[in-house]
Amino acid sequence: MTITRFSVAPLHESTIHLAAVASGRAPADLVITGARTLSTYSERIAPEREIWVANGRIAAVMPAGAYKSGPAPKRVYDAKGGTIAPGLVDPHIHVESSMVTACAYAEAALLNGTTTIFCDSHEIGNVMDVAGVEAMLEDARMAPLSIFLTVPSTVPATSPELETAGGDLTPAKIGALFDKWPEALALGEKMDFVPVTMGDPRSHAIIAEALKRNRPVSGHISGRELVPAYAAAGVTDTHEAIDRAIADDLIDAGIWVFLRGGNPATPWNSIVEAIKPITELGASHKRFCLCTDDRDADDLLNFGLDWVVREAIRCGMKPEQAWAMGSLHGATRFGLGDEIGGLGGGRRADLVLLDDEMKPVSTWYGGELMVDDRKVAPVLEETLNQRYRYPATAYNTVHLPKTRKLVPDLPSGPVVANAIGIEMPGIVLPHRKVAIAPANDWASILERDNLSFVTVIERHGKSDGGMAHGLLHDFGIKDGAVGSSVGHDSHNIIVAGSNEADMALALDTIEAAKGGIVVVQQGKVIAFVGLPVAGLLSDKRVHEVAAENQALKTAWSAVGCTIPYMGFNLIPLSVIPEIRITDKGLVKVPEMVIAPLYD
């Protein structure tokens, strides 16, 4: 037996039977007894309750032992005093960041108590256009997880003058995706927030495709001064609140705030500051959600949405409030609050058994036990063995030039370099002016001025191998190179290092595997994660990729890189201040102009 989102029939087909079960006239398929229940509606935990399940849905929440006075259920599960809560709902994630397919992602999600996600697939859209988004949707339909689409809204993230992308999702294409795919419930994050606030016609035409279909619009914004215009443009949520001040502005502007929690060693743990309008300024939590945004395979297992809930508790929220922010609030934001996110009658039986530390023990998806005592249950194992296979075109997306010059020309005289500053957490990168004195070779300049090479190579076969050279300041790598085919958001290849030979080996390794992330030291590959699907995804199970990912992180630190590789992947993301590099050159943000390497 395999389980997908479609294994549970629509509610209108089950109301008669559910009413019969709830009134004791028909047996339940499953009774979970011996439990406390966490109500996200009243935000209370009730002792000594049991859940009656039929047709993959909740028929009733009853007092403990009530099932014994009626028809015998088909199955009884003893929760042994644990707490039953609704499955978590992640309102903003990118499957591609996990390095695994949607089917593989489901395994980690269910282990962490997450049963529904809202996915913005703009990464694969940037590589493969509509075909990539639709392949991801086919993948999602075979997954044992409820996966809804927030249609990619900013592909490419900027313009052909500033970067070369593989995809171009026009307003017409976006409208067609909404009309063809019922699971397309919202517009994905509108990352070009400066053009939006300045009234750019294409940006607003894309927003219009969502608004005229009564679909909500998700956002991505930096800068308090832009909040009023962004809200006026129709954007009603964002996951990019990084501090108390902008989170407070956003919530009062009517914009849902998705509090993003993540591994504290990465740029993705902004919840600690952004939650403070609630904990310090007295704001209601009713329009705050919890989300994960980007997770690699390793962090997906160790820092799931359940971890974000516990982080919210650590920051001052009550457990019941935090779980509601991680389940019902996300469901409500996208119009599914009567289907998921709570323990009411008629809701999907997407349930999580929690221990006293709010850690998931077992997970039911549509009434089927998928995770039992923190282990994959047989029905989940069977479903995962029949994962979606991406089309052949998805395995052939890396097209590089034969001639490759990976470092800039040595300056013949004194120059001032426009360098990209590297500093934690690695999202905003400062523009640094570095005076470079003449030298006989690059090695002495790099060492003296604490610089590293960085090059972005176009890989979509659209510009005959266009590439741009830059310099990183304080990147830290001294004897080697790193490279990635996940250079956000056009996903051209980014390579950085201390010498051209190691950079060339990194590039060759990525090309041979049709995608991946690599660490090279002294002429040897010391870590590699292959990503053959669109240069973004592995086709292995999540635990296999997580193990490769752990080895990559160890090697990444060993060669001296001062920001995590997920921060490195953001260096080409030309919508975030202050300076970036794409295949077209250095991009100054928010001016959105190309800058020379040397002044």
Coordinates of C-alpha atoms in Angstrom, one line a residue:
M1 CA 0.0 0.0 0.0
T2 CA 1.3 3.5 -0.9
I3 CA 0.0 6.7 0.7
T4 CA -0.3 10.1 -0.9
R5 CA -2.3 13.3 -0.4
F6 CA -5.1 11.8 -2.5
S7 CA -5.5 8.7 -0.3
V8 CA -8.0 10.7 1.9
A9 CA -11.3 11.4 0.1
P10 CA -12.7 15.0 0.1
L11 CA -14.8 15.7 3.2
H12 CA -18.1 15.9 1.3
E13 CA -17.7 12.2 0.5
S14 CA -17.3 11.2 4.1
T15 CA -19.7 13.4 6.2
I16 CA -22.4 10.7 6.6
H17 CA -19.9 8.1 7.8
L18 CA -18.0 10.5 10.0
A19 CA -21.2 11.5 11.7
A20 CA -22.1 7.9 12.3
V21 CA -18.8 7.1 13.9
A22 CA -18.8 10.3 16.0
S23 CA -22.3 9.4 17.4
G24 CA -21.3 5.8 18.1
R25 CA -23.4 4.2 15.4
A26 CA -20.4 2.9 13.3
P27 CA -17.0 1.7 14.3
A28 CA -13.9 3.8 13.9
D29 CA -11.0 2.7 11.8
L30 CA -8.6 3.8 14.5
V31 CA -8.8 5.0 18.1
I32 CA -5.8 6.6 19.7
T33 CA -6.3 6.4 23.4
G34 CA -4.4 7.2 26.6
A35 CA -3.5 10.7 25.4
R36 CA -3.6 14.3 26.2
T37 CA -4.8 16.5 23.3
L38 CA -3.4 19.8 22.2
S39 CA -6.1 22.1 20.9
T40 CA -4.8 24.7 18.5
Y41 CA -8.3 26.3 18.5
S42 CA -8.5 27.0 22.3
E43 CA -4.7 26.7 22.9
R44 CA -5.2 24.3 25.7
I45 CA -4.0 20.8 26.5
A46 CA -6.7 18.5 27.7
P47 CA -6.0 15.4 29.8
E48 CA -7.4 11.9 29.3
R49 CA -8.7 12.1 25.7
E50 CA -8.9 9.8 22.7
I51 CA -9.1 10.4 19.0
W52 CA -11.6 8.5 16.8
V53 CA -10.5 8.3 13.1
A54 CA -12.4 7.1 10.1
N55 CA -11.8 7.5 6.3
G56 CA -8.5 9.2 7.1
R57 CA -10.2 12.0 9.0
I58 CA -11.0 12.8 12.6
A59 CA -14.5 11.7 13.6
A60 CA -14.3 13.0 17.2
V61 CA -12.2 13.8 20.1
M62 CA -13.7 12.0 23.1
P63 CA -13.1 11.3 26.8
A64 CA -10.7 8.5 27.5
G65 CA -12.3 5.1 27.3
A66 CA -15.4 6.2 25.5
Y67 CA -14.8 3.9 22.5
K68 CA -15.4 0.8 24.8
S69 CA -19.1 1.5 25.0
G70 CA -19.6 1.4 21.2
P71 CA -18.8 -0.6 18.2
A72 CA -15.2 -2.1 18.4
P73 CA -12.8 -0.1 16.3
K74 CA -10.6 -1.8 13.8
R75 CA -7.4 -0.6 15.5
V76 CA -6.5 0.8 18.9
Y77 CA -3.2 2.7 19.6
D78 CA -2.2 3.4 23.1
A79 CA -0.4 6.8 23.4
K80 CA 0.7 6.0 26.9
G81 CA 0.1 9.4 28.3
G82 CA 1.7 11.4 25.4
T83 CA 0.2 14.4 23.8
I84 CA -1.6 14.2 20.4
A85 CA -1.4 17.4 18.3
P86 CA -2.2 18.2 14.8
G87 CA 0.5 17.7 12.2
L88 CA 2.7 20.7 11.6
V89 CA 2.1 23.0 8.6
D90 CA 5.2 24.7 7.1
P91 CA 4.0 27.8 5.2
H92 CA 7.2 28.5 3.4
I93 CA 9.9 26.1 2.2
H94 CA 12.0 25.3 -0.8
V95 CA 12.2 21.5 -1.4
E96 CA 15.3 22.1 -3.6
S97 CA 17.3 23.5 -0.7
S98 CA 17.1 20.1 1.0
M99 CA 19.0 18.6 -2.0
V100 CA 16.4 15.8 -2.2
T101 CA 13.2 15.2 -4.2
A102 CA 9.8 15.9 -2.8
C103 CA 9.2 12.2 -2.2
A104 CA 12.5 11.9 -0.3
Y105 CA 11.7 15.2 1.6
A106 CA 8.5 13.6 3.0
E107 CA 10.5 11.1 5.0
A108 CA 12.3 13.7 7.0
A109 CA 9.2 15.9 7.3
L110 CA 7.1 13.1 8.8
L111 CA 9.9 12.1 11.2
N112 CA 9.7 15.6 12.5
G113 CA 5.9 15.8 12.7
T114 CA 5.3 17.9 9.6
T115 CA 2.4 16.7 7.4
T116 CA 1.8 19.7 5.1
I117 CA 4.2 22.1 3.4
F118 CA 3.8 25.1 1.1
C119 CA 6.6 24.9 -1.4
D120 CA 8.0 27.7 -3.6
S121 CA 9.8 25.8 -6.4
H122 CA 11.6 28.8 -7.9
E123 CA 14.9 27.1 -7.9
I124 CA 13.9 24.4 -10.4
G125 CA 11.9 27.0 -12.2
N126 CA 15.0 29.1 -12.7
V127 CA 16.7 26.1 -14.3
M128 CA 13.9 24.4 -16.3
D129 CA 11.1 27.0 -16.5
V130 CA 7.6 25.6 -16.4
A131 CA 8.7 22.1 -17.1
G132 CA 10.7 22.1 -13.9
V133 CA 7.9 23.4 -11.8
E134 CA 5.5 20.8 -13.2
A135 CA 8.0 18.0 -12.7
M136 CA 8.2 19.1 -9.0
L137 CA 4.4 19.0 -8.8
E138 CA 4.3 15.5 -10.3
D139 CA 6.9 14.5 -7.7
A140 CA 4.8 16.1 -5.0
R141 CA 1.7 14.2 -6.0
M142 CA 3.5 10.9 -5.4
A143 CA 4.9 12.0 -2.0
P144 CA 3.4 10.8 1.3
L145 CA 3.0 14.4 2.3
S146 CA 0.5 17.2 1.5
I147 CA 2.6 19.5 -0.7
F148 CA 1.0 22.7 -2.0
L149 CA 2.6 25.1 -4.4
T150 CA 3.2 28.8 -4.0
V151 CA 3.8 29.6 -7.7
P152 CA 7.3 31.0 -8.3
S153 CA 6.9 34.7 -8.9
T154 CA 10.4 36.0 -9.6
V155 CA 12.1 33.9 -12.3
P156 CA 14.6 35.3 -13.0
A157 CA 15.1 37.1 -9.8
T158 CA 16.2 40.3 -11.6
S159 CA 16.6 40.7 -15.4
P160 CA 18.6 39.3 -18.3
E161 CA 20.8 42.4 -18.1
L162 CA 21.9 41.4 -14.6
E163 CA 22.0 37.6 -14.9
T164 CA 21.3 34.6 -17.1
A165 CA 18.6 32.2 -15.9
G166 CA 17.4 29.0 -17.5
G167 CA 13.7 29.9 -16.9
D168 CA 11.5 32.9 -17.5
L169 CA 8.2 32.7 -15.8
T170 CA 6.1 35.4 -17.4
P171 CA 2.7 36.6 -16.1
A172 CA 1.0 34.4 -18.7
K173 CA 2.9 31.3 -17.6
I174 CA 2.2 31.9 -14.0
G175 CA -1.5 32.4 -14.7
A176 CA -1.5 29.1 -16.6
L177 CA 0.1 27.3 -13.7
F178 CA -2.7 28.6 -11.4
D179 CA -5.4 27.4 -13.8
K180 CA -3.9 24.0 -14.5
W181 CA -2.8 22.8 -11.0
P182 CA -5.4 23.0 -8.1
E183 CA -2.6 22.7 -5.6
A184 CA -1.3 26.1 -6.7
L185 CA -2.7 28.0 -3.8
A186 CA -0.7 31.2 -3.7
L187 CA 2.0 33.3 -5.4
G188 CA 5.5 32.5 -4.2
E189 CA 7.8 35.0 -2.6
K190 CA 8.1 38.2 -4.6
M191 CA 11.8 38.8 -4.2
D192 CA 12.2 41.8 -6.4
F193 CA 10.9 44.0 -3.7
V194 CA 12.5 47.2 -5.0
P195 CA 10.9 46.9 -8.5
V196 CA 7.6 46.1 -6.8
T197 CA 7.7 49.2 -4.6
M198 CA 8.8 51.3 -7.6
G199 CA 5.9 50.1 -9.7
D200 CA 7.6 47.9 -12.2
P201 CA 5.0 46.7 -14.8
R202 CA 6.1 43.1 -15.1
S203 CA 6.3 42.7 -11.3
H204 CA 2.8 44.0 -10.8
A205 CA 1.5 42.0 -13.8
I206 CA 2.7 38.8 -12.0
I207 CA 1.1 39.9 -8.7
A208 CA -2.1 40.6 -10.7
E209 CA -2.3 37.0 -11.9
A210 CA -2.7 35.9 -8.3
L211 CA -5.0 38.7 -7.1
K212 CA -7.5 38.3 -9.9
R213 CA -7.8 34.6 -8.9
N214 CA -8.2 35.6 -5.2
R215 CA -4.9 33.9 -4.4
P216 CA -2.7 35.4 -1.7
V217 CA 0.7 36.8 -2.5
S218 CA 3.9 35.9 -0.5
G219 CA 6.7 38.3 -0.1
H220 CA 10.4 38.8 0.6
I221 CA 11.5 42.2 1.7
S222 CA 14.4 44.0 3.3
G223 CA 14.1 47.6 4.6
R224 CA 11.5 49.1 6.8
E225 CA 11.0 52.1 4.5
L226 CA 9.6 49.8 1.8
V227 CA 7.0 48.1 3.9
P228 CA 4.0 50.5 3.2
A229 CA 4.5 50.3 -0.6
Y230 CA 5.0 46.5 -0.5
A231 CA 1.8 46.0 1.4
A232 CA -0.1 48.4 -0.9
A233 CA 1.1 46.2 -3.8
G234 CA -0.9 43.3 -2.5
V235 CA 1.8 41.3 -0.6
T236 CA 0.4 39.7 2.5
D237 CA 3.1 37.6 4.0
T238 CA 6.9 37.5 4.4
H239 CA 9.5 35.2 6.0
E240 CA 12.3 37.8 5.8
A241 CA 11.7 39.7 9.1
I242 CA 15.1 39.7 10.6
D243 CA 14.5 41.9 13.7
R244 CA 11.9 43.3 16.0
A245 CA 11.5 46.6 14.3
I246 CA 10.6 45.4 10.8
A247 CA 8.5 42.5 12.2
D248 CA 6.5 45.1 14.1
D249 CA 6.1 47.2 11.0
L250 CA 5.0 44.2 8.9
I251 CA 2.4 42.9 11.3
D252 CA 0.7 46.4 11.7
A253 CA 0.8 46.7 7.9
G254 CA -1.4 43.6 7.6
I255 CA 1.4 41.3 6.4
W256 CA 1.6 37.9 8.0
V257 CA 5.0 37.3 9.6
F258 CA 6.5 33.9 9.1
L259 CA 9.1 33.5 11.8
R260 CA 12.0 31.6 10.3
G261 CA 13.9 29.3 12.5
G262 CA 17.0 27.4 11.5
N263 CA 20.4 26.0 12.5
P264 CA 22.0 28.9 14.4
A265 CA 25.2 28.4 12.4
T266 CA 23.4 29.5 9.2
P267 CA 21.7 32.7 8.2
W268 CA 18.2 31.2 8.7
N269 CA 17.6 31.6 12.4
S270 CA 15.9 35.0 12.5
I271 CA 13.1 33.9 14.9
V272 CA 15.1 35.0 18.0
E273 CA 14.8 38.7 17.1
A274 CA 11.7 38.7 14.9
I275 CA 9.5 37.1 17.6
K276 CA 10.0 40.1 19.9
P277 CA 6.9 42.1 18.8
I278 CA 5.0 39.3 20.6
T279 CA 7.2 38.7 23.5
E280 CA 8.3 42.3 24.2
L281 CA 5.8 44.7 22.5
G282 CA 2.5 43.0 23.3
A283 CA 1.5 42.1 19.7
S284 CA -1.0 39.2 19.3
H285 CA 0.5 36.0 17.8
K286 CA -2.6 35.3 15.7
R287 CA -0.9 36.4 12.4
F288 CA 2.5 34.9 13.1
C289 CA 3.5 31.5 11.7
L290 CA 6.6 29.4 12.1
C291 CA 8.5 28.3 9.0
T292 CA 11.8 26.7 8.0
D293 CA 12.5 28.3 4.5
D294 CA 15.7 26.6 3.5
R295 CA 17.1 23.4 4.9
D296 CA 19.8 21.2 3.6
A297 CA 19.4 17.4 4.0
D298 CA 21.3 17.3 7.3
D299 CA 19.5 20.3 8.8
L300 CA 16.2 19.0 7.6
L301 CA 16.5 16.0 9.9
N302 CA 18.0 17.9 12.8
F303 CA 16.2 21.3 12.6
G304 CA 12.7 20.5 11.3
L305 CA 9.6 22.6 12.0
D306 CA 9.2 20.8 15.3
W307 CA 12.6 22.3 16.3
V308 CA 11.3 25.8 15.3
V309 CA 8.3 25.2 17.6
R310 CA 10.6 24.4 20.5
E311 CA 12.7 27.5 19.6
A312 CA 9.6 29.6 19.8
I313 CA 8.9 28.1 23.3
R314 CA 12.5 28.9 24.3
C315 CA 11.9 32.5 23.1
G316 CA 8.9 32.9 25.4
M317 CA 5.8 31.4 23.8
K318 CA 3.6 28.9 25.6
P319 CA 3.8 25.4 24.1
E320 CA 0.2 25.5 22.9
Q321 CA 0.7 28.9 21.3
A322 CA 3.9 27.8 19.6
W323 CA 2.3 24.6 18.2
A324 CA -0.6 26.6 16.9
M325 CA 1.8 29.0 15.2
G326 CA 3.4 25.9 13.6
S327 CA 0.2 24.3 12.5
L328 CA -3.2 26.0 12.5
H329 CA -1.8 29.5 11.7
G330 CA -0.1 28.4 8.5
A331 CA -3.2 26.4 7.4
T332 CA -5.4 29.4 8.1
R333 CA -3.1 31.8 6.2
F334 CA -3.7 29.7 3.0
G335 CA -7.4 29.0 3.5
L336 CA -7.0 25.5 4.8
G337 CA -7.8 26.0 8.5
D338 CA -10.9 23.9 8.3
E339 CA -9.0 21.0 6.7
I340 CA -5.7 20.8 8.6
G341 CA -4.0 22.2 11.6
G342 CA -6.5 21.2 14.3
L343 CA -8.1 18.3 16.0
G344 CA -11.7 19.1 15.1
G345 CA -14.2 16.6 13.6
G346 CA -13.9 16.3 9.8
R347 CA -10.3 17.5 9.7
R348 CA -7.7 15.3 8.1
A349 CA -6.2 12.8 10.6
D350 CA -2.7 14.3 10.3
L351 CA -1.6 13.7 13.8
V352 CA 1.6 13.8 15.9
L353 CA 2.3 12.0 19.2
L354 CA 4.6 14.2 21.3
D355 CA 6.6 13.5 24.4
D356 CA 6.9 15.8 27.3
E357 CA 9.6 17.8 25.6
M358 CA 7.4 18.5 22.6
K359 CA 9.4 16.1 20.4
P360 CA 7.6 13.9 17.9
V361 CA 7.4 10.2 18.7
S362 CA 4.9 9.0 16.1
T363 CA 3.1 10.6 13.1
W364 CA -0.1 9.7 11.3
Y365 CA -0.8 11.0 7.8
G366 CA -4.4 10.6 6.8
G367 CA -4.9 8.2 9.6
E368 CA -2.1 5.9 8.5
L369 CA 0.8 5.4 10.9
M370 CA 3.9 6.6 9.0
V371 CA 6.3 7.0 11.9
D372 CA 6.2 4.8 14.9
D373 CA 8.4 5.4 17.9
R374 CA 10.7 7.7 15.8
K375 CA 11.2 5.1 13.1
V376 CA 9.8 4.8 9.6
A377 CA 6.8 2.5 9.6
P378 CA 6.2 -0.2 6.9
V379 CA 3.6 1.8 4.9
L380 CA 6.0 4.8 4.7
E381 CA 8.9 2.5 3.7
E382 CA 6.8 1.0 0.9
T383 CA 5.7 4.4 -0.4
L384 CA 9.2 5.8 -0.4
N385 CA 10.4 2.8 -2.4
Q386 CA 8.2 4.0 -5.3
R387 CA 9.6 7.6 -5.6
Y388 CA 9.0 9.7 -8.6
R389 CA 11.7 9.6 -11.3
Y390 CA 12.4 13.0 -13.0
P391 CA 12.5 13.1 -16.8
A392 CA 15.7 12.7 -18.7
T393 CA 15.9 16.4 -19.5
A394 CA 16.2 17.2 -15.8
Y395 CA 19.5 15.2 -15.7
N396 CA 21.1 17.3 -18.4
T397 CA 21.1 20.9 -17.3
V398 CA 24.8 21.7 -16.9
H399 CA 26.2 23.1 -20.2
L400 CA 29.6 24.7 -19.8
P401 CA 32.1 26.3 -22.3
K402 CA 35.2 24.4 -23.2
T403 CA 37.5 27.4 -22.7
R404 CA 37.5 28.5 -19.1
K405 CA 39.5 31.4 -17.6
L406 CA 38.6 31.3 -13.9
V407 CA 40.6 34.1 -12.5
P408 CA 40.8 37.8 -13.5
D409 CA 43.9 39.4 -15.1
L410 CA 46.6 40.5 -12.7
P411 CA 46.4 44.3 -12.3
S412 CA 49.4 46.0 -14.0
G413 CA 49.3 48.9 -11.5
P414 CA 47.6 50.1 -8.3
V415 CA 43.8 49.6 -8.4
V416 CA 40.9 49.7 -6.0
A417 CA 38.9 46.5 -6.2
N418 CA 35.1 46.3 -5.6
A419 CA 35.2 43.3 -3.4
I420 CA 32.4 41.3 -1.8
G421 CA 32.7 41.3 1.9
I422 CA 32.1 38.0 3.7
E423 CA 30.6 38.2 7.2
M424 CA 28.2 36.2 9.2
P425 CA 25.4 35.4 9.1
G426 CA 26.0 35.6 5.3
I427 CA 22.8 37.1 3.9
V428 CA 23.7 40.8 3.6
L429 CA 27.2 41.1 2.1
P430 CA 29.0 44.4 2.4
H431 CA 30.6 46.2 -0.5
R432 CA 34.3 46.6 0.4
K433 CA 36.8 48.8 -1.4
V434 CA 40.2 47.1 -1.3
A435 CA 43.3 48.9 -2.5
I436 CA 45.5 46.5 -4.4
A437 CA 49.2 47.3 -4.9
P438 CA 51.1 45.9 -7.8
A439 CA 52.7 42.4 -7.4
N440 CA 54.3 39.7 -9.6
D441 CA 51.6 37.1 -8.9
W442 CA 48.1 36.8 -7.5
A443 CA 49.2 34.6 -4.6
S444 CA 50.9 37.4 -2.8
I445 CA 48.0 39.8 -3.4
L446 CA 45.4 37.3 -2.1
E447 CA 47.5 36.6 1.1
R448 CA 48.4 40.2 1.8
D449 CA 44.8 41.6 1.3
N450 CA 42.9 38.5 2.6
L451 CA 41.2 37.9 -0.7
S452 CA 39.9 34.9 -2.6
F453 CA 38.9 34.5 -6.2
V454 CA 35.2 34.0 -7.1
T455 CA 33.8 33.2 -10.5
V456 CA 30.3 32.7 -11.7
I457 CA 29.9 30.6 -14.9
E458 CA 26.6 30.5 -16.9
R459 CA 25.5 26.9 -17.2
H460 CA 22.2 27.0 -19.0
G461 CA 23.8 27.1 -22.5
K462 CA 22.3 30.5 -23.3
S463 CA 25.3 32.8 -23.5
D464 CA 28.1 30.7 -24.9
G465 CA 29.6 30.2 -21.5
G466 CA 29.5 33.7 -20.1
M467 CA 31.3 34.2 -16.9
A468 CA 32.3 37.0 -14.5
H469 CA 35.2 37.3 -12.0
G470 CA 35.2 38.8 -8.6
L471 CA 37.1 38.9 -5.3
L472 CA 35.8 37.8 -1.9
H473 CA 37.2 39.6 1.2
D474 CA 37.5 37.6 4.4
F475 CA 36.2 34.3 2.8
G476 CA 39.1 32.5 4.5
I477 CA 40.0 29.8 2.0
K478 CA 43.8 29.5 1.8
D479 CA 44.7 26.4 -0.1
G480 CA 41.9 25.0 -2.2
A481 CA 38.6 25.8 -3.8
V482 CA 34.8 25.2 -3.4
G483 CA 32.1 25.2 -6.0
S484 CA 28.3 24.8 -6.3
S485 CA 25.7 24.5 -9.0
V486 CA 23.2 25.9 -6.5
G487 CA 24.1 29.6 -7.0
H488 CA 20.9 31.3 -6.1
D489 CA 18.7 32.1 -7.9
S490 CA 19.6 31.6 -11.5
H491 CA 21.6 28.6 -10.3
N492 CA 24.6 29.2 -12.4
I493 CA 27.8 27.7 -11.1
I494 CA 29.8 29.6 -8.5
V495 CA 33.4 28.6 -7.8
A496 CA 35.7 30.3 -5.3
G497 CA 39.3 29.5 -4.2
S498 CA 42.9 30.4 -3.8
N499 CA 44.2 29.2 -7.1
E500 CA 42.9 28.5 -10.6
A501 CA 44.0 24.8 -10.7
D502 CA 41.8 23.8 -7.7
M503 CA 38.9 26.0 -9.0
A504 CA 39.2 24.2 -12.4
L505 CA 39.0 20.8 -10.6
A506 CA 35.9 21.9 -8.7
L507 CA 34.3 23.0 -11.9
D508 CA 35.2 19.8 -13.8
T509 CA 33.8 17.7 -10.9
I510 CA 30.4 19.6 -11.0
E511 CA 30.3 19.3 -14.8
A512 CA 31.0 15.5 -14.8
A513 CA 28.2 14.9 -12.3
K514 CA 25.7 17.3 -13.9
G515 CA 25.6 19.2 -10.7
G516 CA 26.7 19.3 -7.2
I517 CA 28.6 20.9 -4.4
V518 CA 32.4 20.2 -4.0
V519 CA 35.4 21.0 -1.8
V520 CA 38.9 20.7 -3.3
Q521 CA 42.2 20.9 -1.5
Q522 CA 45.7 20.6 -3.0
G523 CA 44.5 19.1 -6.2
K524 CA 42.1 16.6 -4.6
V525 CA 38.4 16.4 -4.2
I526 CA 37.9 16.0 -0.4
A527 CA 34.0 16.2 -0.3
F528 CA 31.3 16.1 -2.9
V529 CA 27.5 15.9 -2.9
G530 CA 26.2 15.0 -6.4
L531 CA 23.0 16.9 -7.5
P532 CA 22.2 15.4 -10.9
V533 CA 18.5 16.5 -11.0
A534 CA 18.6 20.0 -12.5
G535 CA 21.9 20.6 -10.7
L536 CA 19.9 21.0 -7.6
L537 CA 18.7 17.6 -6.3
S538 CA 20.0 14.1 -5.5
D539 CA 17.8 11.2 -6.3
K540 CA 18.9 9.3 -3.2
R541 CA 17.0 8.9 0.1
V542 CA 17.3 11.7 2.6
H543 CA 19.5 9.9 5.1
E544 CA 22.1 9.1 2.4
V545 CA 22.2 12.7 1.3
A546 CA 22.4 13.9 4.9
A547 CA 25.5 11.8 5.5
E548 CA 27.1 13.2 2.3
N549 CA 26.1 16.6 3.5
Q550 CA 27.7 16.2 6.9
A551 CA 31.0 15.2 5.3
L552 CA 30.7 18.3 3.0
K553 CA 30.3 20.6 6.0
T554 CA 33.3 19.1 7.8
A555 CA 35.5 19.6 4.7
W556 CA 34.1 23.1 4.1
S557 CA 35.2 24.2 7.5
A558 CA 38.5 22.4 7.2
V559 CA 39.6 24.5 4.1
G560 CA 38.8 27.7 6.1
C561 CA 35.6 29.0 4.6
T562 CA 34.1 31.6 7.0
I563 CA 30.5 31.2 6.0
P564 CA 28.5 28.0 5.6
Y565 CA 28.0 26.7 2.0
M566 CA 24.4 27.7 2.1
G567 CA 25.5 31.3 2.7
F568 CA 28.1 30.8 -0.1
N569 CA 25.2 29.8 -2.4
L570 CA 23.7 33.2 -1.8
I571 CA 26.6 35.2 -3.2
P572 CA 25.1 35.4 -6.7
L573 CA 21.6 36.3 -5.3
S574 CA 21.3 39.8 -6.8
V575 CA 18.3 41.0 -4.9
I576 CA 20.0 41.3 -1.5
P577 CA 22.3 44.2 -0.5
E578 CA 25.0 45.3 -0.9
I579 CA 27.1 43.7 -3.7
R580 CA 26.7 40.4 -5.5
I581 CA 28.2 38.6 -8.5
T582 CA 26.3 36.9 -11.4
D583 CA 27.5 35.7 -14.8
K584 CA 27.1 39.3 -15.9
G585 CA 29.4 40.8 -13.3
L586 CA 29.3 42.5 -10.0
V587 CA 25.8 43.8 -9.1
K588 CA 25.3 46.6 -6.7
V589 CA 22.1 46.3 -4.7
P590 CA 19.6 48.1 -4.4
E591 CA 21.0 50.3 -7.3
M592 CA 20.7 47.2 -9.6
V593 CA 23.6 48.2 -11.7
I594 CA 26.7 46.4 -12.9
A595 CA 30.0 47.5 -11.3
P596 CA 33.5 47.0 -12.6
L597 CA 35.9 44.7 -10.7
Y598 CA 38.4 47.6 -10.5
D599 CA 37.7 51.3 -10.1

